[in-house]
PDB file of C-alpha atoms in Angstrom:
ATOM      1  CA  UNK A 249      50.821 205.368 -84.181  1.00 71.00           C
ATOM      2  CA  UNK A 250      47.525 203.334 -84.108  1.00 88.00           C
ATOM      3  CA  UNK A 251      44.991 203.465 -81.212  1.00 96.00           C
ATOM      4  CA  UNK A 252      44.574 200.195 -79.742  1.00 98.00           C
ATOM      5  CA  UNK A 253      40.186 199.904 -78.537  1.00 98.00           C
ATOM      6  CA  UNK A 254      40.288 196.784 -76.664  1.00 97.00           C
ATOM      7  CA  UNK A 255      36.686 195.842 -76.170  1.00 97.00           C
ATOM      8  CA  UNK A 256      36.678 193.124 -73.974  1.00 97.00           C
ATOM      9  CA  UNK A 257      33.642 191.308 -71.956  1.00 95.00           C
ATOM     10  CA  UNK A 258      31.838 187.926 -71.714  1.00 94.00           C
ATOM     11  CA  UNK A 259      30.152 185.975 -74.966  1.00 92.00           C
ATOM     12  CA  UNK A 260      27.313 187.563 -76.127  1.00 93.00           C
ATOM     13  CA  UNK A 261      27.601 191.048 -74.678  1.00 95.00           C
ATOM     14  CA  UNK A 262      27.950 192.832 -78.207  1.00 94.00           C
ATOM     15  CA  UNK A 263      31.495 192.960 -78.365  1.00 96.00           C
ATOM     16  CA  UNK A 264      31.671 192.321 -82.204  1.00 94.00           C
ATOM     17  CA  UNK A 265      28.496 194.028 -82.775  1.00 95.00           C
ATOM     18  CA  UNK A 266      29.793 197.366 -81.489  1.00 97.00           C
ATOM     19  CA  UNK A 267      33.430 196.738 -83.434  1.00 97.00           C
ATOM     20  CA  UNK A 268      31.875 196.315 -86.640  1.00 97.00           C
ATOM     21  CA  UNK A 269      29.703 199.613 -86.236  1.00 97.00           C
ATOM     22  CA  UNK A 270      32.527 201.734 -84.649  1.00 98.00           C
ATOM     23  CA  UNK A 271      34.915 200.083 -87.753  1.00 98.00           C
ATOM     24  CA  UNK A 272      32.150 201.591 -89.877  1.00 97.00           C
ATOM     25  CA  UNK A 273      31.727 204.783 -88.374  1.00 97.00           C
ATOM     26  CA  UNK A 274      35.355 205.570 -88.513  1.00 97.00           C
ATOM     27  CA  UNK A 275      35.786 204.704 -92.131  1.00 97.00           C
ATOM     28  CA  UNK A 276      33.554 207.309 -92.871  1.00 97.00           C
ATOM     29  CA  UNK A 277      35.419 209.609 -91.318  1.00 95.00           C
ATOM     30  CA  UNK A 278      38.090 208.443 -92.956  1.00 97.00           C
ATOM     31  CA  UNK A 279      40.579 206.331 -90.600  1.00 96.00           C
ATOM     32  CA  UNK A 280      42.297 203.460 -91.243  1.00 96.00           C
ATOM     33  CA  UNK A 281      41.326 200.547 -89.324  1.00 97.00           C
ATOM     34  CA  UNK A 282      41.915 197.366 -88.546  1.00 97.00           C
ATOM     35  CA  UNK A 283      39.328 194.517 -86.963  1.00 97.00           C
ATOM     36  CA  UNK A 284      40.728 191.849 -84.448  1.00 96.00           C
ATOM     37  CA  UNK A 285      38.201 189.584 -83.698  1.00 93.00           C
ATOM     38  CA  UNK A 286      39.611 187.343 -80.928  1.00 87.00           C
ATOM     39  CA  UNK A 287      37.376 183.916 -82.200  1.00 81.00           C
ATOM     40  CA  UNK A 288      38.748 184.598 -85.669  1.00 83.00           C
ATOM     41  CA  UNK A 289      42.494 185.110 -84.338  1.00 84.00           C
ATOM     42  CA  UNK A 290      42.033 182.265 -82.395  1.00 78.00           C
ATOM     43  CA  UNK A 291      41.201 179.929 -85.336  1.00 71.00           C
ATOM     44  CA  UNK A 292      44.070 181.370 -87.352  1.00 71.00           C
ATOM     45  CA  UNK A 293      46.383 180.706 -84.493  1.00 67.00           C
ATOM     46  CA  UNK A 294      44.672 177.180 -83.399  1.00 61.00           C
ATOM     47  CA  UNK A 295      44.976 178.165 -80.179  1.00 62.00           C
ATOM     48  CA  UNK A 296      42.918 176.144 -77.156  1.00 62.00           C
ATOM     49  CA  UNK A 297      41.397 178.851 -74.585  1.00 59.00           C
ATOM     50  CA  UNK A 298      40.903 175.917 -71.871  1.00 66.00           C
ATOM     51  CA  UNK A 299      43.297 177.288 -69.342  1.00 78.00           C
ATOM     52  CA  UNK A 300      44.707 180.267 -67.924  1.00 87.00           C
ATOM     53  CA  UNK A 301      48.022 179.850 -69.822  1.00 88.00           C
ATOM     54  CA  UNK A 302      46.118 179.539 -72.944  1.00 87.00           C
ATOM     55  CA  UNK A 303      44.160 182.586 -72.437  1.00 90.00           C
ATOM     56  CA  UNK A 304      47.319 184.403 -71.648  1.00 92.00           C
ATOM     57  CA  UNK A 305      49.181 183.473 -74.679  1.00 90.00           C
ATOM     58  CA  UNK A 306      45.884 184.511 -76.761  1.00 90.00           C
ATOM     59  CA  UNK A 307      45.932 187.646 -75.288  1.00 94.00           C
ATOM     60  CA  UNK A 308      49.573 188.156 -75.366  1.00 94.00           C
ATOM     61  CA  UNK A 309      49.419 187.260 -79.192  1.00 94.00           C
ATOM     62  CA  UNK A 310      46.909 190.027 -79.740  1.00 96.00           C
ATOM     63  CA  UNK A 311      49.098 192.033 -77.969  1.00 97.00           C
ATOM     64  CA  UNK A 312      52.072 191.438 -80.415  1.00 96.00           C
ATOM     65  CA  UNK A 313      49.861 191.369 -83.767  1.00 96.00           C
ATOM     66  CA  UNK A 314      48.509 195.391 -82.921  1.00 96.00           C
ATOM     67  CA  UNK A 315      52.170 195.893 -81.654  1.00 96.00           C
ATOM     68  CA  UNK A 316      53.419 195.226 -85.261  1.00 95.00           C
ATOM     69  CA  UNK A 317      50.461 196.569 -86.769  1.00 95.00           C
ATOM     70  CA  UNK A 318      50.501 199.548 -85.486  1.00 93.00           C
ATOM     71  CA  UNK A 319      52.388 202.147 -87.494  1.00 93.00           C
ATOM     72  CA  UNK A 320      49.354 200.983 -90.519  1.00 92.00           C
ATOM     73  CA  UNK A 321      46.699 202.149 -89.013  1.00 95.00           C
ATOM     74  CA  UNK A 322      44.718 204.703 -87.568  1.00 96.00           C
ATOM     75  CA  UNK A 323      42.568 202.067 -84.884  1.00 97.00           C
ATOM     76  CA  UNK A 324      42.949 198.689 -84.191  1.00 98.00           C
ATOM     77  CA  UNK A 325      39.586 197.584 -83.104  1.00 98.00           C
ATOM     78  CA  UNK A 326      40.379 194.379 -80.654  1.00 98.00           C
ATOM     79  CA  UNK A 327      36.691 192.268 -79.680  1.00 97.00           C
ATOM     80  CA  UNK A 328      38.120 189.842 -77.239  1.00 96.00           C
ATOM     81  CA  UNK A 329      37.180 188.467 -74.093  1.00 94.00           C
ATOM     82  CA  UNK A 330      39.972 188.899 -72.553  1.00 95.00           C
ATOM     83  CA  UNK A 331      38.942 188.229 -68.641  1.00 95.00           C
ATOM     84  CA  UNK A 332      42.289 188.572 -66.986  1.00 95.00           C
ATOM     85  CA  UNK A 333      43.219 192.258 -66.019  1.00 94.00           C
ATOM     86  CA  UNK A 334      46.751 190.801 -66.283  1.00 94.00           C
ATOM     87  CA  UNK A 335      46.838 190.788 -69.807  1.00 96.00           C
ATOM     88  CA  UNK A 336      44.798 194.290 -70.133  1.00 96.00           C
ATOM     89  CA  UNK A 337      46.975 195.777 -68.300  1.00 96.00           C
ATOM     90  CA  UNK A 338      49.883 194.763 -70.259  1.00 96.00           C
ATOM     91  CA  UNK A 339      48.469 195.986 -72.893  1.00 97.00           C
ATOM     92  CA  UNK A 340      47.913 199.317 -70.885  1.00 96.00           C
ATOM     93  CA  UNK A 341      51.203 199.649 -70.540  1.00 96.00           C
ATOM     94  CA  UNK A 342      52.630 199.150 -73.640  1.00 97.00           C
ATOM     95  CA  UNK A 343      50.538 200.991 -75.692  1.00 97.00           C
ATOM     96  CA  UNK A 344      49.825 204.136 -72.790  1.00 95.00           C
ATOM     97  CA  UNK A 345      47.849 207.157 -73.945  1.00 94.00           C
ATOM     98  CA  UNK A 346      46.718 205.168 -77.167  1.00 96.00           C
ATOM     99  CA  UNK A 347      44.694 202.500 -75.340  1.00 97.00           C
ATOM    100  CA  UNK A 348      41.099 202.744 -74.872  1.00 97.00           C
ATOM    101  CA  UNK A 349      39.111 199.617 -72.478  1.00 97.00           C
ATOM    102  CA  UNK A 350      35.924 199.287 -73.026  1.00 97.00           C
ATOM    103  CA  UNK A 351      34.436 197.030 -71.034  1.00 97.00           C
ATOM    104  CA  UNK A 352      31.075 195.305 -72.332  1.00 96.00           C
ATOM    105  CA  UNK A 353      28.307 193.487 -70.132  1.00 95.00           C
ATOM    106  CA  UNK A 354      24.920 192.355 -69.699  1.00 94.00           C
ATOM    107  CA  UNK A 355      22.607 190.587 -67.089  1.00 93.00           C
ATOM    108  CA  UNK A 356      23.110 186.834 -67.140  1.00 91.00           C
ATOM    109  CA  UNK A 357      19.474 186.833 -68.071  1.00 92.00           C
ATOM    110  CA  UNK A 358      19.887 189.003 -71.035  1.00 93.00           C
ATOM    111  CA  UNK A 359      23.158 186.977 -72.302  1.00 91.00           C
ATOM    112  CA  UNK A 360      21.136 183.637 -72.381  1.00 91.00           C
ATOM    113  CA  UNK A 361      18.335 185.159 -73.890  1.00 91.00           C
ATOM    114  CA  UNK A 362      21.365 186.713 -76.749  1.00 89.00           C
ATOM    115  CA  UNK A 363      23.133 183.374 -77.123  1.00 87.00           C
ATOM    116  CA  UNK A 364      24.427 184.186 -80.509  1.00 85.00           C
ATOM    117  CA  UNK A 365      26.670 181.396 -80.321  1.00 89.00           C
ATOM    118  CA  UNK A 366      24.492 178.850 -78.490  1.00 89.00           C
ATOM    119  CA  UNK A 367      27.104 178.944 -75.603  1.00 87.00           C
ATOM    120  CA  UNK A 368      24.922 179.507 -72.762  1.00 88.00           C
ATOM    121  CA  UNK A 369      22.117 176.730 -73.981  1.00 91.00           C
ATOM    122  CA  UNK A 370      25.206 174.186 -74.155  1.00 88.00           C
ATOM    123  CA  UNK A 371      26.583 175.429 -70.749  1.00 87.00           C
ATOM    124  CA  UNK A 372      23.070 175.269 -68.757  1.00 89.00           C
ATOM    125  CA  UNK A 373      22.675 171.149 -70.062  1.00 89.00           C
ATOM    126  CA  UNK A 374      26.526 170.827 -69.069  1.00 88.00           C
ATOM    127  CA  UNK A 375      27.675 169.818 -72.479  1.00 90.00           C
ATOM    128  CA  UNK A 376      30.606 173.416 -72.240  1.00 85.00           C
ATOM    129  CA  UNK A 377      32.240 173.371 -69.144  1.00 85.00           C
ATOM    130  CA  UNK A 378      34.250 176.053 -69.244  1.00 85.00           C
ATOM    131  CA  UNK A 379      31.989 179.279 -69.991  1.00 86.00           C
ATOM    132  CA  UNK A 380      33.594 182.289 -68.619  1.00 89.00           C
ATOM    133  CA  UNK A 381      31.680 183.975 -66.236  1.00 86.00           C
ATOM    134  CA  UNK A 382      28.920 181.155 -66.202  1.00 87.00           C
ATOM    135  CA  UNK A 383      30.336 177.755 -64.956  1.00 88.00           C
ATOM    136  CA  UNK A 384      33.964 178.159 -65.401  1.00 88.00           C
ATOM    137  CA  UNK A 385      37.056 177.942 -62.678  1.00 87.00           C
ATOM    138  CA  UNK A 386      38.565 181.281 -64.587  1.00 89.00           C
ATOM    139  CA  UNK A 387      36.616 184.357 -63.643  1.00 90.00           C
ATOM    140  CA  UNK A 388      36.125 187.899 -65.353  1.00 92.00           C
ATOM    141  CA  UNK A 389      38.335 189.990 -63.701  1.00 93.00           C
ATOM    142  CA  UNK A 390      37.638 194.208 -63.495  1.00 88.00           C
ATOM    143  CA  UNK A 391      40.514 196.319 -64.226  1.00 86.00           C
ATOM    144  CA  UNK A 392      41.567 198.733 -61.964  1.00 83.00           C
ATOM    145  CA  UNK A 393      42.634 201.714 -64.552  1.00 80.00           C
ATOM    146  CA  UNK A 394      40.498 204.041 -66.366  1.00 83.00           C
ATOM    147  CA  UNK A 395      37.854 202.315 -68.641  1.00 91.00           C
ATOM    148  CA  UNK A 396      34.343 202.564 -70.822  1.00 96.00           C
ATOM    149  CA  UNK A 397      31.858 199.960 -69.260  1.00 96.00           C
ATOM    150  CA  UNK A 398      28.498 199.879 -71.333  1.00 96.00           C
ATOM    151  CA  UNK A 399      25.718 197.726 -70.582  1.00 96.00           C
ATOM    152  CA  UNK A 400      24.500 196.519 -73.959  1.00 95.00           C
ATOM    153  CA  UNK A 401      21.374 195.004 -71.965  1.00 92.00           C
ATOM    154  CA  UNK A 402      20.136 198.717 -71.444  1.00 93.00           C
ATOM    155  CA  UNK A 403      21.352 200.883 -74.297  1.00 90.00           C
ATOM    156  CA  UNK A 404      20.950 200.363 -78.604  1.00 93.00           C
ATOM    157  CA  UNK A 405      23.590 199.777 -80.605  1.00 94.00           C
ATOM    158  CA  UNK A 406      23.595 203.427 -81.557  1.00 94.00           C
ATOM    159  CA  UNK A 407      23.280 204.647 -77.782  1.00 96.00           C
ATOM    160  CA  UNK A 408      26.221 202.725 -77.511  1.00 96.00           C
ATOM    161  CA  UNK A 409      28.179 203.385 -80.783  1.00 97.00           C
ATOM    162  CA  UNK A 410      27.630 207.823 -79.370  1.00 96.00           C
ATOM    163  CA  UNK A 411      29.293 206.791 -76.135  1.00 97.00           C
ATOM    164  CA  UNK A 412      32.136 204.934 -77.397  1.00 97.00           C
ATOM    165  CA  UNK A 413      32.221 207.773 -79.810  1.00 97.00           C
ATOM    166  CA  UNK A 414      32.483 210.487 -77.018  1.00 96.00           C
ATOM    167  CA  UNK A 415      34.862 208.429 -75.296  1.00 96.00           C
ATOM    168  CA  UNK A 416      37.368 208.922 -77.772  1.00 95.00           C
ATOM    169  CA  UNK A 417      37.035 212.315 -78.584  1.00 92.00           C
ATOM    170  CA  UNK A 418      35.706 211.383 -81.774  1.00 87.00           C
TER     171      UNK A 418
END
């Protein structure tokens, strides 16, 4: 039975980043794993992340795909941003003692000075209106069970990738 890590958080707070270096780490220690980048799920699925409902199905889709997934792998590494607790704690309690939150963030400051993705730039001259945790109606919700939160504003990506690390036992 896979563990599910469910890193979730707003754009640009080093979701992927830490994924693809935790991925890493445990192939060299030889697990299986398994990447689920919510953008790239998203495009597969064609799936709109405009409203609530569509952020639920997302989620709950993500959900499903580790759910089948699971018996292949040693990790399934989900990057999503996943803002309603609803949905993490679905996935709490479905997958139990094999689900690991870690919840990424930054200063605002630090995410527009990040902007990967140009998100922030196109949210500040009002061409996105729908940002989450910027200048959209849906808001980032904390979850009320047992998580990681890392500030990737404070801490390197190795910091970062040792706490994760001693988070899981690993």
């Amino acid at each position: 039975m896979s563990n599910i890590i469910w890193f979730t958080g707003l754009s640009g707070t080093g979701k992927t980043t830490l994924c693809l270096l935790l991925k890493k780490e445990l192939i060299k220690k030889n697990y299986k794993c398994l990447l689920v980048d919510g953008d790239i799920f998203r495009k597969k699925t064609n799936q709109k992340l405009f409203l609530k409902k569509d952020i639920i199905k997302n989620n709950l889709s993500i959900i499903s795909f580790c759910k089948k997934n699971r018996t292949k792998q040693d990790f399934i590494i989900v990057s999503v941003i996943s803002p309603l607790k609803k949905t993490r704690f679905f996935a709490q309690k479905l997958f139990k003692n094999n689900y690991y939150e870690i919840k990424t963030y930054s200063s605002l400051k630090v995410l527009e000075k990040r902007d990967v993705k140009g998100l922030y730039k196109l949210a500040k001259l009002g061409k996105l209106k729908n940002l989450i945790g910027y200048n959209s109606k849906i808001k980032y919700e904390t979850s009320k069970h047992k998580h990681l939160r890392i500030n990737t504003g404070k801490l390197n990506k190795k910091e970062n990738l040792k706490k994760i690390l001693k988070y899981l036992k690993i």
